[in-house]
Amino acid sequence: MFLMRRPAVSGRLPKLMDSDQQAALEQAWALLADGAAKRRHAMHTPVLAGVTAEGLPDQRIMVLREAAADLALLRLHTDARSPKVTQLDRRPVHVLAYDAGAAIQLRIEGKGRIERAGRRVEAIWAEATCFARRCYLAEAAPGTVRVTPGSGLPPEVEGHQPNEEQLVPARANFAILLVEVSAIDWLHLANIGHRRCRFERNGTDWSASWLQP
Ligand SMILES: Cc1cc2nc3c(=O)[nH]c(=O)nc-3n(C[C@H](O)[C@H](O)[C@H](O)COP(=O)(O)O)c2cc1C
C-alpha cells in the first residue's frame, strides 16, 4: 500500500446513504481493491479514457495497482514519455471496469495526477520486479514511429531479465498516475431487476442517487 491512509477513517467509508447504497459503494471499492490485488480479477485491467488535444476521445487498458476507498484514489503506472501523461495529468479521467462474475459495471469519473518523483514513486519503483521495470528501458517514447516492428528495448535485455545496473536509466521513464475519484456510476445486472446508483464525492463524504438503469 503506497497511498497514505488517514488513521481516522482507516479504510472505512463514511455513512451518508441508505444501507443498500452504502453496501453498493463498499462493494464497488472492494471490487477495485480486489482488482488491484489479483492479476486474474476482471477489474485488474480497466479502461482509462481521456480527451486528446484535438478534443477526440482516447482510451486504453491499464493495470490497476491500488484502490484506496477512504481517499477515493486509484493508482496506475505509466511511461512518463507516453502521450497519455499530458492528456490525463490534472485533467478529467474516465475509468471503465466490468466484473462479469459480480455483474457489476463501474463508470468512474475523476481527475488525473501524474507523479514522476518523490518518496512514493521511489518506493514503488524499488518494489517493482526487474521484469516490470524493464518496460521503462525502451529507447523511444510510446507511440514513436518505427521502421521495423519491435519492443524498442536494448538488445542486451530483450528476452532477458535486466540487472539493477542495467535498470538505472529506466527510472527516469517511470511515472505513476493517480486518479482522484469524484463520482462512480454503479450498475448491477440481475434477472430480478437491474439496479443503478450514482455516487458523488463531496469533500470526504459521498452522496448517492438511485438511477433508472
Ligand atoms: C492488458 C494490458 C495492460 C496494460 N497495462 C498498461 C499499464 O499499466 N500502463 C500503461 O501505460 N499501459 C498499459 N497498457 C498499454 C496501453 O493500453 C497503451 O497501449 C499504451 O500505454 C499506449 O497508450 P497511450 O498512447 O495512450 O499512452 C496495457 C495494455 C494491455 C493490453
XYZ file of N, CA and C and ligand atoms in Angstrom:
670
model
N 0.840 -1.196 0.000
C 0.000 0.000 0.000
C 0.876 1.248 0.000
N 0.743 2.030 -1.024
C 1.580 3.216 -1.132
C 0.782 4.505 -0.968
N -0.546 4.424 -1.025
C -1.359 5.614 -0.829
C -1.584 5.756 0.670
N -1.119 6.869 1.225
C -1.145 7.045 2.679
C -2.582 7.211 3.165
N -2.943 6.404 4.126
C -4.301 6.473 4.670
C -4.335 7.355 5.913
N -5.467 8.065 6.054
C -5.639 8.848 7.284
C -6.176 7.920 8.355
N -5.562 7.890 9.539
C -5.969 6.926 10.561
C -7.430 7.050 10.959
N -8.013 8.257 10.922
C -9.372 8.451 11.416
C -10.385 7.591 10.655
N -10.158 7.354 9.372
C -11.141 6.589 8.614
C -10.656 5.172 8.329
N -9.364 4.992 8.256
C -8.717 3.678 8.096
C -9.500 2.692 7.218
N -9.784 3.106 6.002
C -10.369 2.183 5.039
C -11.893 2.115 5.090
N -12.538 2.725 6.082
C -13.998 2.667 6.173
C -14.589 3.891 5.498
N -15.713 3.672 4.815
C -16.373 4.782 4.138
C -17.354 5.453 5.096
N -17.402 6.788 5.121
C -18.378 7.448 5.987
C -19.801 7.157 5.520
N -20.737 7.092 6.464
C -22.107 6.718 6.123
C -22.979 7.955 5.909
N -23.440 8.153 4.694
C -24.326 9.269 4.393
C -25.516 8.808 3.585
N -25.608 7.471 3.352
C -26.567 6.948 2.394
C -27.444 5.916 3.068
N -28.441 5.404 2.344
C -29.192 4.294 2.932
C -28.317 3.043 2.878
N -28.755 1.989 3.579
C -27.851 0.842 3.756
C -27.557 0.130 2.434
N -28.506 0.101 1.496
C -28.251 -0.538 0.204
C -27.230 0.259 -0.601
N -27.351 1.566 -0.517
C -26.379 2.408 -1.235
C -25.004 2.279 -0.604
N -24.980 2.264 0.717
C -23.698 2.090 1.415
C -23.049 0.767 1.006
N -23.866 -0.294 0.939
C -23.335 -1.607 0.562
C -22.825 -1.590 -0.883
N -23.549 -0.909 -1.760
C -23.132 -0.858 -3.172
C -21.804 -0.110 -3.319
N -21.665 0.981 -2.587
C -20.413 1.746 -2.682
C -19.247 0.943 -2.096
N -19.514 0.282 -0.980
C -18.444 -0.547 -0.389
C -18.082 -1.690 -1.327
N -19.100 -2.267 -1.988
C -18.819 -3.350 -2.937
C -17.976 -2.826 -4.113
N -18.318 -1.621 -4.602
C -17.560 -1.055 -5.726
C -16.083 -0.928 -5.362
N -15.815 -0.388 -4.179
C -14.409 -0.209 -3.777
C -13.736 -1.540 -3.459
N -14.522 -2.498 -2.959
C -13.943 -3.823 -2.700
C -13.553 -4.508 -4.008
N -14.393 -4.364 -5.028
C -14.054 -4.937 -6.340
C -12.795 -4.288 -6.897
N -12.693 -2.974 -6.741
C -11.498 -2.282 -7.256
C -10.253 -2.716 -6.480
N -10.389 -2.854 -5.157
C -9.228 -3.282 -4.356
C -8.815 -4.706 -4.729
N -9.801 -5.577 -4.932
C -9.502 -6.952 -5.366
C -8.859 -6.935 -6.747
N -9.407 -6.093 -7.613
C -8.857 -5.977 -8.968
C -7.396 -5.570 -8.937
N -7.068 -4.655 -8.041
C -5.675 -4.213 -7.938
C -4.783 -5.344 -7.410
N -5.324 -6.147 -6.508
C -4.502 -7.153 -5.833
C -4.348 -8.447 -6.635
N -5.332 -8.757 -7.498
C -5.351 -10.092 -8.135
C -5.210 -9.967 -9.649
N -4.181 -10.597 -10.184
C -3.868 -10.468 -11.612
C -4.980 -10.972 -12.511
N -5.721 -11.996 -12.047
C -6.747 -12.573 -12.914
C -8.137 -11.984 -12.650
N -8.210 -10.997 -11.792
C -9.505 -10.373 -11.485
C -9.971 -9.518 -12.666
N -11.286 -9.520 -12.894
C -11.837 -8.770 -14.038
C -11.514 -7.283 -13.967
N -11.384 -6.746 -12.773
C -11.121 -5.303 -12.655
C -9.635 -4.985 -12.550
N -8.791 -5.986 -12.863
C -7.340 -5.735 -12.850
C -6.919 -4.824 -14.010
N -7.689 -4.862 -15.089
C -7.297 -4.101 -16.286
C -8.464 -3.243 -16.780
N -8.749 -2.154 -16.082
C -9.825 -1.270 -16.530
C -9.411 -0.462 -17.762
N -10.392 0.176 -18.363
C -10.139 1.094 -19.481
C -10.091 2.514 -18.931
N -9.037 3.241 -19.297
C -8.922 4.649 -18.886
C -9.101 5.536 -20.106
N -9.995 6.482 -19.993
C -10.283 7.358 -21.124
C -9.985 8.809 -20.777
N -9.546 9.526 -21.792
C -9.347 10.966 -21.671
C -9.705 11.599 -23.005
N -9.324 12.846 -23.149
C -9.644 13.582 -24.374
C -8.340 14.150 -24.926
N -8.099 13.960 -26.229
C -6.862 14.452 -26.835
C -6.895 15.976 -26.953
N -5.736 16.538 -27.310
C -5.656 17.987 -27.503
C -6.608 18.434 -28.616
N -6.946 17.508 -29.515
C -7.877 17.828 -30.616
C -9.327 17.646 -30.196
N -9.548 17.269 -28.947
C -10.907 17.100 -28.450
C -11.525 15.754 -28.781
N -10.685 14.789 -29.162
C -11.203 13.463 -29.506
C -11.095 12.521 -28.308
N -12.056 11.618 -28.158
C -11.942 10.639 -27.070
C -10.777 9.693 -27.330
N -10.106 9.256 -26.259
C -8.959 8.357 -26.383
C -9.006 7.427 -25.177
N -8.812 6.152 -25.405
C -8.890 5.213 -24.286
C -7.854 4.119 -24.450
N -7.497 3.538 -23.302
C -6.517 2.442 -23.293
C -6.711 1.620 -22.015
N -6.293 0.353 -22.119
C -6.327 -0.511 -20.940
C -5.076 -0.253 -20.114
N -5.230 -0.210 -18.790
C -4.072 -0.092 -17.895
C -4.265 -1.050 -16.721
N -3.157 -1.421 -16.112
C -3.229 -2.291 -14.937
C -3.515 -1.436 -13.698
N -4.564 -1.827 -12.979
C -4.887 -1.140 -11.727
C -3.965 -1.660 -10.631
N -3.228 -0.775 -9.987
C -2.223 -1.189 -8.994
C -2.711 -1.064 -7.557
N -3.607 -0.105 -7.314
C -4.080 0.119 -5.936
C -5.376 0.915 -5.989
N -6.276 0.624 -5.068
C -7.527 1.373 -4.936
C -7.725 1.668 -3.457
N -7.753 2.928 -3.083
C -7.885 3.329 -1.675
C -9.238 3.999 -1.486
N -10.177 3.256 -0.885
C -11.552 3.740 -0.751
C -11.632 5.022 0.060
N -10.922 5.071 1.169
C -11.072 6.217 2.066
C -10.517 7.506 1.453
N -9.563 7.371 0.561
C -9.003 8.548 -0.106
C -9.616 8.759 -1.481
N -10.443 7.813 -1.914
C -11.041 7.855 -3.251
C -9.958 8.005 -4.314
N -8.921 7.169 -4.204
C -7.785 7.251 -5.132
C -7.550 5.904 -5.811
N -7.224 5.967 -7.088
C -6.742 4.799 -7.825
C -5.307 5.072 -8.231
N -4.489 4.002 -8.267
C -3.084 4.155 -8.709
C -2.812 3.234 -9.877
N -2.131 3.814 -10.890
C -1.720 3.056 -12.074
C -0.309 3.493 -12.424
N 0.345 2.747 -13.308
C 1.719 3.086 -13.699
C 1.789 3.355 -15.193
N 2.696 4.237 -15.576
C 2.839 4.556 -16.994
C 4.262 4.982 -17.317
N 4.558 4.962 -18.617
C 5.801 5.545 -19.103
C 5.623 7.069 -19.080
N 6.557 7.753 -18.442
C 6.435 9.211 -18.283
C 6.472 9.938 -19.622
N 6.933 9.257 -20.680
C 7.022 9.893 -22.001
C 5.768 9.666 -22.840
N 4.831 8.903 -22.297
C 3.681 8.498 -23.101
C 2.705 9.663 -23.312
N 2.023 9.690 -24.471
C 1.074 10.785 -24.748
C -0.019 10.907 -23.694
N -0.363 9.811 -23.048
C -1.446 9.880 -22.061
C -1.083 10.752 -20.866
N 0.223 10.969 -20.656
C 0.648 11.755 -19.492
C 0.119 13.195 -19.596
N 0.317 13.838 -20.732
C -0.210 15.208 -20.876
C -1.727 15.184 -21.013
N -2.247 14.108 -21.563
C -3.699 14.029 -21.761
C -4.447 13.901 -20.427
N -3.848 13.196 -19.451
C -4.576 12.855 -18.222
C -4.125 13.645 -16.990
N -2.942 14.259 -17.047
C -2.436 14.949 -15.856
C -3.245 16.217 -15.580
N -3.825 16.311 -14.407
C -4.647 17.439 -13.958
C -5.834 17.677 -14.889
N -6.286 16.596 -15.487
C -7.416 16.681 -16.418
C -8.428 15.572 -16.094
N -9.647 15.709 -16.644
C -10.657 14.676 -16.372
C -10.231 13.311 -16.916
N -10.468 12.288 -16.117
C -10.169 10.906 -16.491
C -11.435 10.086 -16.255
N -11.731 9.194 -17.177
C -12.871 8.293 -17.004
C -12.341 6.861 -16.970
N -12.779 6.105 -15.975
C -12.312 4.724 -15.812
C -13.522 3.806 -15.951
N -13.380 2.766 -16.774
C -14.471 1.818 -17.007
C -14.009 0.417 -16.638
N -14.779 -0.247 -15.772
C -14.426 -1.608 -15.361
C -15.703 -2.444 -15.277
N -15.586 -3.721 -15.639
C -16.746 -4.615 -15.584
C -16.312 -5.966 -15.043
N -17.028 -6.437 -14.041
C -16.796 -7.769 -13.485
C -18.010 -8.627 -13.851
N -17.819 -9.535 -14.816
C -18.952 -10.349 -15.289
C -19.461 -11.275 -14.190
N -18.567 -11.781 -13.341
C -18.983 -12.674 -12.258
C -19.908 -11.962 -11.286
N -19.538 -10.762 -10.923
C -20.357 -9.983 -9.986
C -21.493 -9.254 -10.700
N -21.434 -9.226 -12.036
C -22.412 -8.499 -12.867
C -22.460 -7.019 -12.488
N -21.273 -6.464 -12.280
C -21.174 -5.054 -11.880
C -20.339 -4.286 -12.901
N -20.908 -3.200 -13.403
C -20.146 -2.240 -14.212
C -19.904 -0.990 -13.365
N -18.670 -0.507 -13.391
C -18.328 0.753 -12.715
C -17.850 1.748 -13.762
N -18.492 2.905 -13.786
C -18.052 4.006 -14.659
C -17.619 5.125 -13.715
N -16.315 5.367 -13.717
C -15.717 6.207 -12.670
C -15.223 7.512 -13.274
N -15.628 8.627 -12.647
C -15.142 9.944 -13.082
C -14.097 10.429 -12.091
N -13.084 11.089 -12.596
C -12.072 11.612 -11.691
C -11.141 12.568 -12.382
N -10.113 12.955 -11.629
C -9.080 13.845 -12.168
C -7.742 13.127 -12.052
N -6.948 13.206 -13.107
C -5.654 12.529 -13.110
C -4.577 13.363 -12.437
N -3.596 12.680 -11.896
C -2.428 13.361 -11.327
C -1.208 12.488 -11.589
N -0.260 13.017 -12.326
C 0.961 12.281 -12.640
C 2.031 12.643 -11.619
N 2.696 11.624 -11.081
C 3.855 11.860 -10.202
C 5.057 11.155 -10.811
N 6.126 11.912 -10.997
C 7.356 11.354 -11.579
C 8.442 11.158 -10.527
N 8.349 11.882 -9.433
C 9.412 11.862 -8.423
C 8.782 11.944 -7.037
N 9.624 11.749 -6.039
C 9.136 11.821 -4.663
C 9.233 10.462 -3.996
N 9.039 10.458 -2.687
C 9.252 9.222 -1.909
C 8.329 8.092 -2.335
N 7.061 8.460 -2.632
C 6.112 7.415 -3.035
C 6.564 6.749 -4.337
N 6.957 7.554 -5.320
C 7.370 6.985 -6.611
C 8.626 6.140 -6.439
N 9.549 6.640 -5.626
C 10.798 5.869 -5.412
C 10.502 4.526 -4.751
N 9.588 4.531 -3.785
C 9.267 3.288 -3.074
C 8.599 2.283 -4.009
N 7.702 2.776 -4.853
C 7.006 1.883 -5.796
C 8.012 1.316 -6.803
N 8.908 2.153 -7.282
C 9.931 1.722 -8.243
C 10.825 0.645 -7.604
N 11.213 0.893 -6.368
C 12.117 -0.046 -5.695
C 11.443 -1.401 -5.492
N 10.123 -1.398 -5.303
C 9.424 -2.657 -5.033
C 9.087 -3.437 -6.309
N 9.086 -2.777 -7.468
C 8.707 -3.443 -8.722
C 9.768 -4.478 -9.102
N 9.331 -5.547 -9.763
C 10.274 -6.581 -10.188
C 11.150 -6.042 -11.329
N 12.265 -6.725 -11.549
C 13.157 -6.301 -12.641
C 12.449 -6.409 -13.987
N 11.617 -7.432 -14.139
C 10.896 -7.576 -15.412
C 9.919 -6.420 -15.609
N 9.212 -6.036 -14.538
C 8.256 -4.923 -14.648
C 8.993 -3.630 -14.987
N 10.158 -3.434 -14.374
C 10.916 -2.200 -14.609
C 11.550 -2.183 -15.998
N 11.734 -3.375 -16.570
C 12.376 -3.460 -17.886
C 11.605 -2.680 -18.962
N 10.275 -2.634 -18.868
C 9.464 -1.923 -19.877
C 9.942 -0.493 -20.066
N 10.443 0.089 -18.973
C 10.790 1.515 -18.999
C 12.191 1.750 -19.565
N 12.814 0.672 -20.048
C 14.124 0.796 -20.713
C 13.980 1.081 -22.203
N 12.750 1.041 -22.723
C 12.562 1.274 -24.161
C 13.219 2.598 -24.545
N 13.905 2.565 -25.693
C 14.720 3.739 -26.043
C 13.890 4.921 -26.535
N 12.738 4.645 -27.118
C 11.894 5.730 -27.635
C 10.581 5.784 -26.852
N 9.917 6.928 -26.910
C 8.646 7.096 -26.199
C 7.570 6.224 -26.825
N 6.598 5.765 -26.029
C 5.480 5.008 -26.588
C 4.800 5.810 -27.708
N 4.509 5.125 -28.805
C 3.845 5.795 -29.926
C 4.800 6.319 -30.982
N 6.120 6.259 -30.724
C 7.104 6.712 -31.712
C 7.060 5.794 -32.940
N 7.099 6.402 -34.138
C 7.071 5.604 -35.375
C 8.375 4.819 -35.495
N 8.250 3.521 -35.871
C 9.419 2.651 -36.043
C 9.515 2.193 -37.496
N 10.724 1.933 -37.953
C 10.926 1.414 -39.308
C 10.566 -0.067 -39.351
N 10.877 -0.777 -38.267
C 10.584 -2.211 -38.186
C 9.793 -2.478 -36.904
N 9.041 -3.595 -36.867
C 8.336 -3.892 -35.612
C 9.329 -4.255 -34.515
N 8.999 -3.924 -33.294
C 9.923 -4.282 -32.217
C 9.520 -3.646 -30.906
N 10.141 -4.128 -29.833
C 9.825 -3.646 -28.485
C 10.536 -2.332 -28.173
N 11.631 -2.071 -28.891
C 12.418 -0.873 -28.595
C 13.339 -1.049 -27.406
N 13.360 -2.258 -26.830
C 14.265 -2.491 -25.695
C 15.700 -2.648 -26.207
N 16.688 -2.258 -25.429
C 18.074 -2.509 -25.819
C 18.282 -4.012 -26.026
N 19.054 -4.423 -27.053
C 19.189 -5.845 -27.385
C 19.661 -6.697 -26.214
N 20.479 -6.141 -25.323
C 21.016 -6.966 -24.229
C 19.953 -7.361 -23.199
N 18.804 -6.664 -23.194
C 17.759 -7.055 -22.223
C 16.529 -7.642 -22.906
N 16.497 -7.624 -24.226
C 15.363 -8.226 -24.951
C 15.343 -9.732 -24.627
N 14.248 -10.179 -24.044
C 14.156 -11.601 -23.696
C 14.936 -11.988 -22.456
N 15.540 -11.024 -21.783
C 16.321 -11.325 -20.568
C 15.901 -10.403 -19.434
N 16.099 -10.886 -18.227
C 15.837 -10.024 -17.071
C 17.035 -9.111 -16.861
N 16.807 -7.792 -16.862
C 17.944 -6.886 -16.654
C 18.405 -6.907 -15.198
N 19.659 -6.523 -14.977
C 20.117 -6.403 -13.588
C 19.921 -4.961 -13.117
N 20.175 -4.730 -11.833
C 19.922 -3.403 -11.243
C 20.690 -2.304 -11.980
N 21.911 -2.610 -12.370
C 22.735 -1.598 -13.049
C 22.135 -1.241 -14.414
N 21.682 -2.262 -15.117
C 21.074 -2.011 -16.436
C 19.775 -1.215 -16.311
N 19.123 -1.312 -15.154
C 17.821 -0.644 -14.981
C 17.930 0.829 -14.586
N 19.125 1.290 -14.299
C 19.273 2.674 -13.820
C 18.640 3.688 -14.775
N 18.890 3.617 -16.092
C 18.293 4.629 -16.973
C 16.780 4.530 -17.094
N 16.203 3.398 -16.699
C 14.747 3.215 -16.831
C 13.968 4.094 -15.851
N 14.567 4.383 -14.722
C 13.834 5.095 -13.662
C 13.253 6.432 -14.146
N 13.993 7.151 -14.990
C 13.534 8.469 -15.455
C 12.281 8.360 -16.328
N 12.015 7.152 -16.840
C 10.856 6.977 -17.723
C 9.620 6.481 -16.988
N 9.737 6.323 -15.669
C 8.635 5.748 -14.893
C 7.841 6.839 -14.180
N 6.523 6.720 -14.245
C 5.660 7.660 -13.515
C 4.449 6.903 -12.988
N 3.839 7.445 -11.962
C 2.564 6.875 -11.515
C 1.443 7.847 -11.886
N 0.302 7.264 -12.151
C -0.909 8.041 -12.427
C -1.876 7.799 -11.271
N -2.246 8.860 -10.591
C -3.281 8.766 -9.560
C -4.573 9.319 -10.137
N -5.666 8.651 -9.871
C -6.974 9.170 -10.271
C -7.732 9.525 -8.996
N -8.040 10.812 -8.860
C -8.833 11.289 -7.721
C -10.294 11.123 -8.111
N -10.933 10.135 -7.520
C -12.289 9.763 -7.942
C -13.311 10.765 -7.399
N -14.162 11.284 -8.285
C -15.188 12.243 -7.849
C -16.598 11.676 -7.977
N -16.778 10.655 -8.806
C -18.116 10.057 -8.955
C -17.994 8.629 -9.473
N -18.946 7.791 -9.075
C -19.000 6.401 -9.550
C -20.438 6.096 -9.961
N -20.574 5.605 -11.181
C -21.872 5.105 -11.646
C -21.815 3.583 -11.520
N -22.585 3.049 -10.572
C -22.589 1.609 -10.245
C -23.807 0.979 -10.901
N -23.592 -0.063 -11.698
C -24.707 -0.753 -12.356
C -24.617 -2.232 -12.039
N -25.698 -2.772 -11.480
C -25.761 -4.206 -11.189
C -26.822 -4.836 -12.070
N -26.417 -5.829 -12.862
C -27.361 -6.539 -13.723
C -27.891 -7.761 -12.976
N -29.212 -7.926 -12.976
C -29.813 -9.074 -12.280
C -31.147 -9.404 -12.915
N -31.468 -10.711 -12.968
C -32.742 -11.127 -13.568
C -33.936 -10.520 -12.834
N -33.822 -10.408 -11.524
C -34.969 -9.889 -10.762
C -35.119 -8.380 -10.947
N -34.165 -7.752 -11.594
C -34.253 -6.306 -11.841
C -32.892 -5.662 -11.674
N -32.506 -4.916 -12.684
C -31.217 -4.238 -12.595
C -31.291 -3.112 -11.561
N -30.141 -2.729 -11.069
C -30.059 -1.609 -10.117
C -28.933 -0.687 -10.558
N -29.172 0.600 -10.430
C -28.124 1.552 -10.805
C -28.104 2.693 -9.793
N -26.910 3.100 -9.407
C -26.778 4.173 -8.420
C -25.593 5.063 -8.796
N -25.784 6.358 -8.653
C -24.685 7.296 -8.882
C -24.211 7.826 -7.533
N -22.898 7.703 -7.332
C -22.276 8.193 -6.097
C -21.421 9.404 -6.440
N -21.556 10.433 -5.631
C -20.722 11.630 -5.838
C -19.984 11.932 -4.554
N -18.731 12.287 -4.716
C -17.906 12.580 -3.539
C -17.888 14.087 -3.311
N -18.251 14.477 -2.083
C -18.239 15.888 -1.706
C -17.292 16.012 -0.530
N -16.097 16.538 -0.805
C -15.081 16.571 0.249
C -14.700 15.147 0.595
N -14.947 14.766 1.850
C -14.625 13.388 2.242
C -15.889 12.522 2.333
N -17.052 13.091 2.036
C -18.308 12.336 2.126
C -18.792 11.933 0.733
N -19.654 10.942 0.732
C -20.290 10.527 -0.512
C -21.795 10.765 -0.412
N -22.405 11.180 -1.521
C -23.862 11.192 -1.603
C -24.252 10.206 -2.705
N -25.505 9.760 -2.682
C -25.917 8.730 -3.632
C -27.312 9.008 -4.159
N -27.548 8.654 -5.412
C -28.891 8.756 -6.007
C -29.136 7.498 -6.828
N -30.268 6.851 -6.569
C -30.648 5.723 -7.441
C -30.992 6.271 -8.814
N -30.650 5.525 -9.849
C -30.966 5.930 -11.218
C -31.734 4.816 -11.911
N -32.545 5.190 -12.853
C -33.167 4.203 -13.758
C -32.029 3.509 -14.528
N -31.953 2.180 -14.451
C -30.822 1.513 -15.129
C -30.883 1.696 -16.645
C -3.622 -5.947 -20.573
C -2.950 -4.629 -20.829
C -2.392 -3.950 -19.759
C -1.763 -2.729 -19.962
N -1.270 -2.053 -18.882
C -0.729 -0.836 -19.050
C -0.295 -0.075 -17.919
O -0.403 -0.484 -16.752
N 0.255 1.150 -18.145
C 0.380 1.657 -19.414
O 0.877 2.778 -19.540
N -0.020 0.972 -20.499
C -0.577 -0.263 -20.353
N -1.015 -0.966 -21.441
C -0.800 -0.411 -22.790
C -1.838 0.686 -23.075
O -3.101 0.094 -23.260
C -1.469 1.525 -24.283
O -1.427 0.727 -25.447
C -0.105 2.224 -24.130
O 0.100 2.639 -22.799
C -0.031 3.462 -25.017
O -1.078 4.320 -24.662
P -1.059 5.898 -24.904
O -0.704 6.094 -26.340
O -2.443 6.339 -24.589
O -0.043 6.491 -23.977
C -1.667 -2.180 -21.271
C -2.247 -2.870 -22.323
C -2.866 -4.070 -22.114
C -3.484 -4.782 -23.291
